[in-house]
Coordinates of C-alpha atoms and ligand atoms in Angstrom, one line a residue:
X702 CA 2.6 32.7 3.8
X703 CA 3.4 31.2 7.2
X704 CA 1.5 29.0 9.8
X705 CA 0.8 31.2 12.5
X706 CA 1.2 28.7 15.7
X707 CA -2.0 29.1 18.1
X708 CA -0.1 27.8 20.8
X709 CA -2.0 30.0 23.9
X710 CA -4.9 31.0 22.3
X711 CA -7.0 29.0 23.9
X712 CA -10.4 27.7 22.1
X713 CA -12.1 27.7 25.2
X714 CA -13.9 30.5 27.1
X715 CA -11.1 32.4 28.7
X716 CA -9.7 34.5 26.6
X717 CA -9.2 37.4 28.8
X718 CA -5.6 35.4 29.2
X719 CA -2.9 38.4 28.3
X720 CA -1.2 36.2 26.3
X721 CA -4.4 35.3 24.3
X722 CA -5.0 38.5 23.8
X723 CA -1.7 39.8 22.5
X724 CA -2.0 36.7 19.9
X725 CA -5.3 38.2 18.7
X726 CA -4.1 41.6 17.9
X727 CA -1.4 40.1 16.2
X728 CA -3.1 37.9 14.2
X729 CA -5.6 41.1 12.8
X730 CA -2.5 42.7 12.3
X731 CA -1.4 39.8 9.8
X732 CA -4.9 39.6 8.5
X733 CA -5.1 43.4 7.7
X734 CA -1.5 43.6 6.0
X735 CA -1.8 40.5 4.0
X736 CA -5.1 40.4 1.8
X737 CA -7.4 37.8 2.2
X738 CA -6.0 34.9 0.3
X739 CA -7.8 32.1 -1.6
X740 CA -7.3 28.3 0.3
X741 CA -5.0 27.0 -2.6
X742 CA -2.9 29.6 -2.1
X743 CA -1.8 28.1 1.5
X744 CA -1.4 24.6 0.0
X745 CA 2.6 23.9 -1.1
X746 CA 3.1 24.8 -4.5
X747 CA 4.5 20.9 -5.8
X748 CA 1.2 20.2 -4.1
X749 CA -1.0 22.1 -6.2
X750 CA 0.3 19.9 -9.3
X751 CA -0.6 16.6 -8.1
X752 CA -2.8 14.5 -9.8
X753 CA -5.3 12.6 -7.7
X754 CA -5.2 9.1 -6.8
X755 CA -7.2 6.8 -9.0
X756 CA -9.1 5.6 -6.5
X757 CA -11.0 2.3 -6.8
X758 CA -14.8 2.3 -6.6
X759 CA -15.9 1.1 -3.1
X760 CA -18.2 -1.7 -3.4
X761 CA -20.7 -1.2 -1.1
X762 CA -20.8 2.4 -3.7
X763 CA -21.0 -0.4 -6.7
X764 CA -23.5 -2.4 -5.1
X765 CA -25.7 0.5 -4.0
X766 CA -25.6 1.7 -7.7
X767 CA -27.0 -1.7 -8.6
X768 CA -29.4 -2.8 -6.1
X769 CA -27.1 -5.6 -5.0
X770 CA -25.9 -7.0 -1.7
X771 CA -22.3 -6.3 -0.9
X772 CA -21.5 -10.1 -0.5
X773 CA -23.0 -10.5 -4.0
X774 CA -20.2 -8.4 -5.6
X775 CA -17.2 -10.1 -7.4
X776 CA -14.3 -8.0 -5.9
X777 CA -11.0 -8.8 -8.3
X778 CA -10.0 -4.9 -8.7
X779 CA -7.6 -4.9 -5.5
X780 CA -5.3 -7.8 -4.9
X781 CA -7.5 -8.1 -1.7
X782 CA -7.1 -11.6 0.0
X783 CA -11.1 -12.8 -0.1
X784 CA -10.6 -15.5 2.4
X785 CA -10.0 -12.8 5.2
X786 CA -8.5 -13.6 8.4
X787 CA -8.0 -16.9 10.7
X788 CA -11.2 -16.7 12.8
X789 CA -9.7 -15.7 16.0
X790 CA -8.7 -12.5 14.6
X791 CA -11.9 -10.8 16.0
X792 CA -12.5 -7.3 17.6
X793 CA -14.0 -9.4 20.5
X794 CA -9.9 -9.8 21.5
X795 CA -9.4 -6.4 21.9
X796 CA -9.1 -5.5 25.8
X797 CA -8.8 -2.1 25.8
X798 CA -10.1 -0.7 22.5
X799 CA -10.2 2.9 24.7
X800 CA -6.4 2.9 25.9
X801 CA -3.9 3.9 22.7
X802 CA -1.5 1.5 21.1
X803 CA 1.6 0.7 21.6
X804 CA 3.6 3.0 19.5
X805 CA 6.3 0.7 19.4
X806 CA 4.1 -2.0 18.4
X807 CA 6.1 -4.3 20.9
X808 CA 3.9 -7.6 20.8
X809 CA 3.7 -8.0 16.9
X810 CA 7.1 -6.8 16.6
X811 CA 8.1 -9.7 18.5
X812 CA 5.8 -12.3 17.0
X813 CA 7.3 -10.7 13.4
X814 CA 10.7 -11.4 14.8
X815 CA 9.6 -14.8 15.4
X816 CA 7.7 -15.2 12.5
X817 CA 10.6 -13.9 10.2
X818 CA 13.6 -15.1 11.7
X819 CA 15.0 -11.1 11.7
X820 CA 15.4 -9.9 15.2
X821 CA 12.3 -7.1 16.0
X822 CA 14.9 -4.0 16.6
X823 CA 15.6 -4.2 12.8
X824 CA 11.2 -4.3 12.0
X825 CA 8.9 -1.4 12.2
X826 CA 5.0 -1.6 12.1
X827 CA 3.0 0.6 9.6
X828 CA -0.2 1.7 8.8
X829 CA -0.5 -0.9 5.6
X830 CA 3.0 -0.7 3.5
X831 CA 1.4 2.0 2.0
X832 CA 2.5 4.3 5.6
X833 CA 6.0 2.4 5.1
X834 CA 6.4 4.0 1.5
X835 CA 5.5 7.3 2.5
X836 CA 7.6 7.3 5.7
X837 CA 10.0 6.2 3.7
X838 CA 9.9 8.7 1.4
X839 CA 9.7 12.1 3.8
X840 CA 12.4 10.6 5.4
X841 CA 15.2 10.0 2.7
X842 CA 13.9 12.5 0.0
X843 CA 14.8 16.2 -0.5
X844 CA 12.6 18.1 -2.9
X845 CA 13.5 17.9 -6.2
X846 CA 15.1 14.7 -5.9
X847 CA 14.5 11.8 -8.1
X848 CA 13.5 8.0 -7.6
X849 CA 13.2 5.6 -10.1
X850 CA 10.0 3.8 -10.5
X851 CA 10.1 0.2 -12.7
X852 CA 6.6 0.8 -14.4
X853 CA 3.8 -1.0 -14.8
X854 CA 4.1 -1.4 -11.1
X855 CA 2.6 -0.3 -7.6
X856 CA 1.2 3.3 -8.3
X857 CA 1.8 4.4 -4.6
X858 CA 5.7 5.0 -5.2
X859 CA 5.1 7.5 -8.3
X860 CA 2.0 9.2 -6.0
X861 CA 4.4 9.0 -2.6
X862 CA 7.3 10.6 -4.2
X863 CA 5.3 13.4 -6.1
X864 CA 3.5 14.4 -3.2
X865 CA 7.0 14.6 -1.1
X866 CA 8.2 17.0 -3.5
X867 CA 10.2 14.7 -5.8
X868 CA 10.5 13.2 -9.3
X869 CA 10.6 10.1 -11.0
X870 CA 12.8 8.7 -13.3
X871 CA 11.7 5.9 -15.5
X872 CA 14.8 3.6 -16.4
X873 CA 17.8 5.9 -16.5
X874 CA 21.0 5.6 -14.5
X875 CA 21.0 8.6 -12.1
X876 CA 19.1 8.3 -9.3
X877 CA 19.1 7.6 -5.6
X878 CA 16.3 5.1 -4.2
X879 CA 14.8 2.6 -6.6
X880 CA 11.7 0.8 -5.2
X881 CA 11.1 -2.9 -7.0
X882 CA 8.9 -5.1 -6.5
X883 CA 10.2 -9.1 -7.3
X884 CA 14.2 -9.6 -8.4
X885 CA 16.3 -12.0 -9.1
X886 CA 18.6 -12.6 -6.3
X887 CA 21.8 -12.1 -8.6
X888 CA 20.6 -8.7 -9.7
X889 CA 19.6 -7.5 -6.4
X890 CA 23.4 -7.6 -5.5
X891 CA 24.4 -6.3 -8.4
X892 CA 22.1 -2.9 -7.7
X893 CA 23.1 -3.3 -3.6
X894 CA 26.5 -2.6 -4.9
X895 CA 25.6 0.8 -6.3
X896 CA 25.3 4.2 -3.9
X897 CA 21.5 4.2 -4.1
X898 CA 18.7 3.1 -1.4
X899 CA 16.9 -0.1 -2.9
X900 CA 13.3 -0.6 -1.6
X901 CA 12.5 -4.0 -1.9
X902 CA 8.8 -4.5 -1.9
X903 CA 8.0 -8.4 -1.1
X904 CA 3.6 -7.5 -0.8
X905 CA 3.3 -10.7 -2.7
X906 CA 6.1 -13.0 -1.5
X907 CA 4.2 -15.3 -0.3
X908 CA 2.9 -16.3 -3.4
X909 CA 6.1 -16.3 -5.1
X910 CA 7.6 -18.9 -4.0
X911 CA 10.8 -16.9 -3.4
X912 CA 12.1 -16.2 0.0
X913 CA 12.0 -13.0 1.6
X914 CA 15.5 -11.0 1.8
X915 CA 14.1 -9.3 5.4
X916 CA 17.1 -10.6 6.8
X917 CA 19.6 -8.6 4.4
X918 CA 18.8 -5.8 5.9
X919 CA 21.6 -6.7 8.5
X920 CA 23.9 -7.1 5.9
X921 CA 23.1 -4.3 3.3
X922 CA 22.8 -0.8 4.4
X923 CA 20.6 0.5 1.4
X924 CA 18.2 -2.1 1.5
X925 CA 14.9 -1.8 2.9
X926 CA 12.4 -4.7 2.8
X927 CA 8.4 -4.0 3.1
X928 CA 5.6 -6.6 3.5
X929 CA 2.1 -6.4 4.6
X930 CA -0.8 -8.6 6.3
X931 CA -3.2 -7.4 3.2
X932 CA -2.5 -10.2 1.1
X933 CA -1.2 -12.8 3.2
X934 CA -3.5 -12.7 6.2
X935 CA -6.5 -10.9 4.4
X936 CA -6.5 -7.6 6.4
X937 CA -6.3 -5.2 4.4
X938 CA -9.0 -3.5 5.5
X939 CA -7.3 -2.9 9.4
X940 CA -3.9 -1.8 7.6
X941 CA -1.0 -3.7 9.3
X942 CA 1.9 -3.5 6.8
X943 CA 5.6 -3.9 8.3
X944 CA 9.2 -3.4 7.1
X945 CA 12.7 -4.5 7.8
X946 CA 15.4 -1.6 7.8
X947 CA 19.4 -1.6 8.3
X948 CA 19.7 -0.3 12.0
X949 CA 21.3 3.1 10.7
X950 CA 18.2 3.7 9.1
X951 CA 15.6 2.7 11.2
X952 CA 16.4 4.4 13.9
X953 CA 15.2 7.7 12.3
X954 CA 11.6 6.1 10.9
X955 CA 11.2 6.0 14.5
X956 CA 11.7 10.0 15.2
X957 CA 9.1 10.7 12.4
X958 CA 6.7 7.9 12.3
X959 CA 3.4 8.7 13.9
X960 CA 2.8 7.8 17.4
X961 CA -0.3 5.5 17.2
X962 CA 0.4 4.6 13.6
X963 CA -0.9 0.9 14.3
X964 CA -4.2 0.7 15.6
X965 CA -5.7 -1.4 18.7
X966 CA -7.6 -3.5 16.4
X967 CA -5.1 -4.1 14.1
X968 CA -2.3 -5.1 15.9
X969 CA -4.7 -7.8 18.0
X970 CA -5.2 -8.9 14.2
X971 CA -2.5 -9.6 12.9
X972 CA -1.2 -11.5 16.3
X973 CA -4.1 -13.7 15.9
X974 CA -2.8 -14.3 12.4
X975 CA 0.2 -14.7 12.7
X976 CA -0.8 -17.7 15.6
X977 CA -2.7 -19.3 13.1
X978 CA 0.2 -20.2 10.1
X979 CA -1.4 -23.3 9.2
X980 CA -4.5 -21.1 7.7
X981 CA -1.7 -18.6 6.8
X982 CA -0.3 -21.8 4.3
X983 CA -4.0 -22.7 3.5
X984 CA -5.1 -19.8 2.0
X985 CA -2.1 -19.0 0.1
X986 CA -2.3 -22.3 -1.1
X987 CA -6.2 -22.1 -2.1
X988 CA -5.2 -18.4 -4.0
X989 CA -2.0 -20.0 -5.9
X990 CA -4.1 -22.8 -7.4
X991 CA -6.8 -20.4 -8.0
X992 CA -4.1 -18.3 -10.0
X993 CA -3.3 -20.6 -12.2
X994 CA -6.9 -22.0 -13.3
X995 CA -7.5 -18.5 -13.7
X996 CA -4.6 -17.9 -15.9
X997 CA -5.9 -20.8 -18.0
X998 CA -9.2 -19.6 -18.3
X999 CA -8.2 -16.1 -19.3
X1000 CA -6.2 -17.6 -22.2
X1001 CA -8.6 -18.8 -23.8
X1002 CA -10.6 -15.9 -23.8
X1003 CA -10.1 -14.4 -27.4
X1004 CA -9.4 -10.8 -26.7
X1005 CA -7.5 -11.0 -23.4
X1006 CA -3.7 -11.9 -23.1
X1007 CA -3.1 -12.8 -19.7
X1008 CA 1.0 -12.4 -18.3
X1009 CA 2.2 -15.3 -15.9
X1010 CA 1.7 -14.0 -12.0
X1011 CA 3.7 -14.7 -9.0
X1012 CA 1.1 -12.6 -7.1
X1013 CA -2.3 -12.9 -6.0
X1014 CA -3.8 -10.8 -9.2
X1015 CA -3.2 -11.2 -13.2
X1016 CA -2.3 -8.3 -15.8
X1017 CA -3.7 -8.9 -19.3
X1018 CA -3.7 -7.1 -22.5
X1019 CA -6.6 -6.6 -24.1
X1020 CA -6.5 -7.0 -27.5
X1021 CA -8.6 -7.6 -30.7
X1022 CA -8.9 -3.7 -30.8
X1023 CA -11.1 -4.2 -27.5
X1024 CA -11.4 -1.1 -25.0
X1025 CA -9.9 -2.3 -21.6
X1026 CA -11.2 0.7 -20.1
X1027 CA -15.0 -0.4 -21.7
X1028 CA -14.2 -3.5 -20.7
X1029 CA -14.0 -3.1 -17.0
X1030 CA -17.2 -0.5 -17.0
X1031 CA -18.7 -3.2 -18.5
X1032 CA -17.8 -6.1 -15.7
X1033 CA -19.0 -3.2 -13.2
X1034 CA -22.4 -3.1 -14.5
X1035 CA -22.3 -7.2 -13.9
X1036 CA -21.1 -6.9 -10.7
X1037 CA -17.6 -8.1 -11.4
X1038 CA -15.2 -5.8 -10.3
X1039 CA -11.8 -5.8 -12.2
X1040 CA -8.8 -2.8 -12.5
X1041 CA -8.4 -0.6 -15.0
X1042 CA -5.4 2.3 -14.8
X1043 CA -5.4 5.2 -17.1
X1044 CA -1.5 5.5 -17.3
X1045 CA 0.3 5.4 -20.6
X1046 CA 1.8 2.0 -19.6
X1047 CA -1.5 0.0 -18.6
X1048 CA -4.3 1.9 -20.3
X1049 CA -4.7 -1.3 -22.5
X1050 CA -5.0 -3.6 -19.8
X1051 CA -6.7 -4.9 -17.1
X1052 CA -5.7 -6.6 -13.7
X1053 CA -7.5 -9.5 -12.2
X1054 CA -7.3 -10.7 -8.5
X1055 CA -6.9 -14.3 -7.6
X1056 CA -10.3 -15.0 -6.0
X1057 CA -12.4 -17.9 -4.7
X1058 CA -13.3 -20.3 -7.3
X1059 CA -16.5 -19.2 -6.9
X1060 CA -15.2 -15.5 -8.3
X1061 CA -13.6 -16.8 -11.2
X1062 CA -16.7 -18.9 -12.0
X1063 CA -18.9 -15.7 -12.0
X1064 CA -16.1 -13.5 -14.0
X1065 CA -15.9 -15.9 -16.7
X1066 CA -19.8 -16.5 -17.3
X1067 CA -19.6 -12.5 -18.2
X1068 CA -16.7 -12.2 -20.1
X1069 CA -18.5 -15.4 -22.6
X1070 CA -21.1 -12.6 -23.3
X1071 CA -19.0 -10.5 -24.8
X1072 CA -17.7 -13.3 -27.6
Ligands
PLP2419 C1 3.3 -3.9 -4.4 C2 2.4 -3.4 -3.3 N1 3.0 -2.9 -2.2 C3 2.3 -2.4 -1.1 C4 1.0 -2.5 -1.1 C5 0.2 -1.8 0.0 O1 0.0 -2.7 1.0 P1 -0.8 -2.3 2.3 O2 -2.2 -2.7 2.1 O3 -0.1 -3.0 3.4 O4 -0.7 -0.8 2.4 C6 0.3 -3.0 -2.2 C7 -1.2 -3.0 -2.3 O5 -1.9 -3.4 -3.2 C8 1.0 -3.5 -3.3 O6 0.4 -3.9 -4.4

């Protein structure tokens, strides 16, 4: 079943236009022929497999449920960066909130350039990396075609590619775009060298200590190198990722990105931000050392197994024959919001977020009550 395309048939009052008309009586005609269908039977067939998101629970839902304030929350279940932005990255700067963005994004793109040492024609402005991935994805992949996902690891690539119509290989040989998240710099050459499109995801550079490869992009044709200003300047919630393309790729994430993919808000965000790298190199700072008394702290819990991080967020097992998925329900009723996934690879553990020291304070005092 087709679109029909309502171009003409207007949805105001006048539609004694001829054209109008002759789109009516053509549209009963398709309507009589064609039996009434159910709604699923218009969605895309590879569509109607998908599995849901796992969504987290929003707090303000969480804190609702248990009579609490939103502030009193202790949000470790998405990476976010709890210190927020510089304080001059308010609304109040926004001149013309009514007037549409920039869809090239010009003034960020610029202060990126600056900010990144790769010149702005090779950087493109998303709606959070997540928009990046997806872009990504409708651009380069024909249905049925495979990329190869490096589990446990970011569940947007495995949820991007399945609802663009491809598959996912897990650790095989053939494929064409592999997405990773932190590599060695030896081994990223060796997989530049192969015919497949890398997608190098650097979300948590900054607190890796490693230095971004944004600037390969002028060098390597199949490399593609996402970041965001969740993590590193705490606004996730306006959705400013970016990404740094070869120029023989860009140039067609321009013809299908949407228009006004970065909004007003955002964009005035992330340049105050960006102004501000001294808070930038604060906060990172305050979340790094945070990490690692966390890390600590979850040792020498007796059923938990923390792995070292170069993020802002810890994965640990959960062992002693302990339920990670009980586990988190049980934070949840605290208050203390951790993540739990369901997949094969992470259903025994949980992930904690680098928070305040005030977060980690509160997480621990419930976690003694269960030993
Ligand atoms: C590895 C990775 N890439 C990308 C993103 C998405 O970033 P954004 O908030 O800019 O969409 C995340 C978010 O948690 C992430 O963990």
């Amino acid at each position: 079943m087709g679109v029909i395309d309502l171009h003409g048939f207007p949805s105001y009052p006048c539609a004694n236009l001829p054209k109008s008309r002759a789109l009516r009586q053509n549209i009963s005609r398709v309507c009589c022929v064609q039996n009434l269908k159910t709604g699923d039977s218009f969605i895309r067939p590879h569509l109607r497999q998908l599995a849901a998101y796992q969504p987290i629970l929003p707090f303000e839902v969480l804190s609702a449920q248990l009579g609490r304030k939103p502030e009193d929350i202790v949000k470790l279940d998405a990476n976010e960066n709890p210190y927020g932005p510089p304080p001059e990255a308010t609304l109040g700067n926004m001149k013309f909130p009514y007037v549409y963005p920039d869809p090239q994004s010009r003034r960020l793109r610029d202060a990126l350039a600056h900010d990144s040492g790769l010149e702005s024609q090779y950087i493109l402005v998303g709606c959070g990396a997540d928009e990046l991935i997806d872009l990504i994805m409708r651009c380069v992949l024909d249905p049925g075609e495979k990329i190869i996902d490096c589990p446990p690891t970011f569940s947007m690539y495995v949820f991007d590619a399945a609802v663009n119509g491809a598959g996912v290989i897990k650790g095989e040989t053939s494929f064409h775009y592999l997405f990773i998240c932190i590599i060695s710099e030896e081994d990223l050459l060796k997989i530049l060298d192969m015919p497949i499109l890398v997608v190098l995801d650097e979300a948590y550079i900054e607190f890796s200590g490693v230095k971004s490869r944004m600037k390969w992009v002028k060098k390597y044709e199949n490399l593609i190198v996402l970041r965001t200003f969740s993590k590193r300047a705490g606004l996730a919630g306006l959705r400013v990722g970016y990404g740094a393309f070869p120029l023989s790729i860009i140039e067609y994430m321009w013809r299908a990105k949407q228009p006004y993919n970065v909004s007003v808000a955002g964009e005035v965000a992330a340049l105050a931000a960006l102004s501000n790298g001294q808070y930038l190199e604060d906060v990172r700072d305050a979340l790094v050392r945070e990490r690692e008394r966390l890390f600590k702290l979850l040792k020498d819990v007796p059923f938990l197994d923390p792995y070292p991080s170069h993020s802002n967020f810890i994965l640990c097992e959960v062992t002693c024959g302990k339920d990670a998925k009980r586990l988190k329900e049980d934070l949840a009723k605290m208050g203390v919001m951790v993540r739990h996934y369901n997949s094969k690879e992470l259903k025994g553990f949980v992930r904690v977020s680098a928070g305040k020291p005030e977060h980690t304070d509160a997480l621990m005092v419930c976690l003694k009550q269960f030993y």
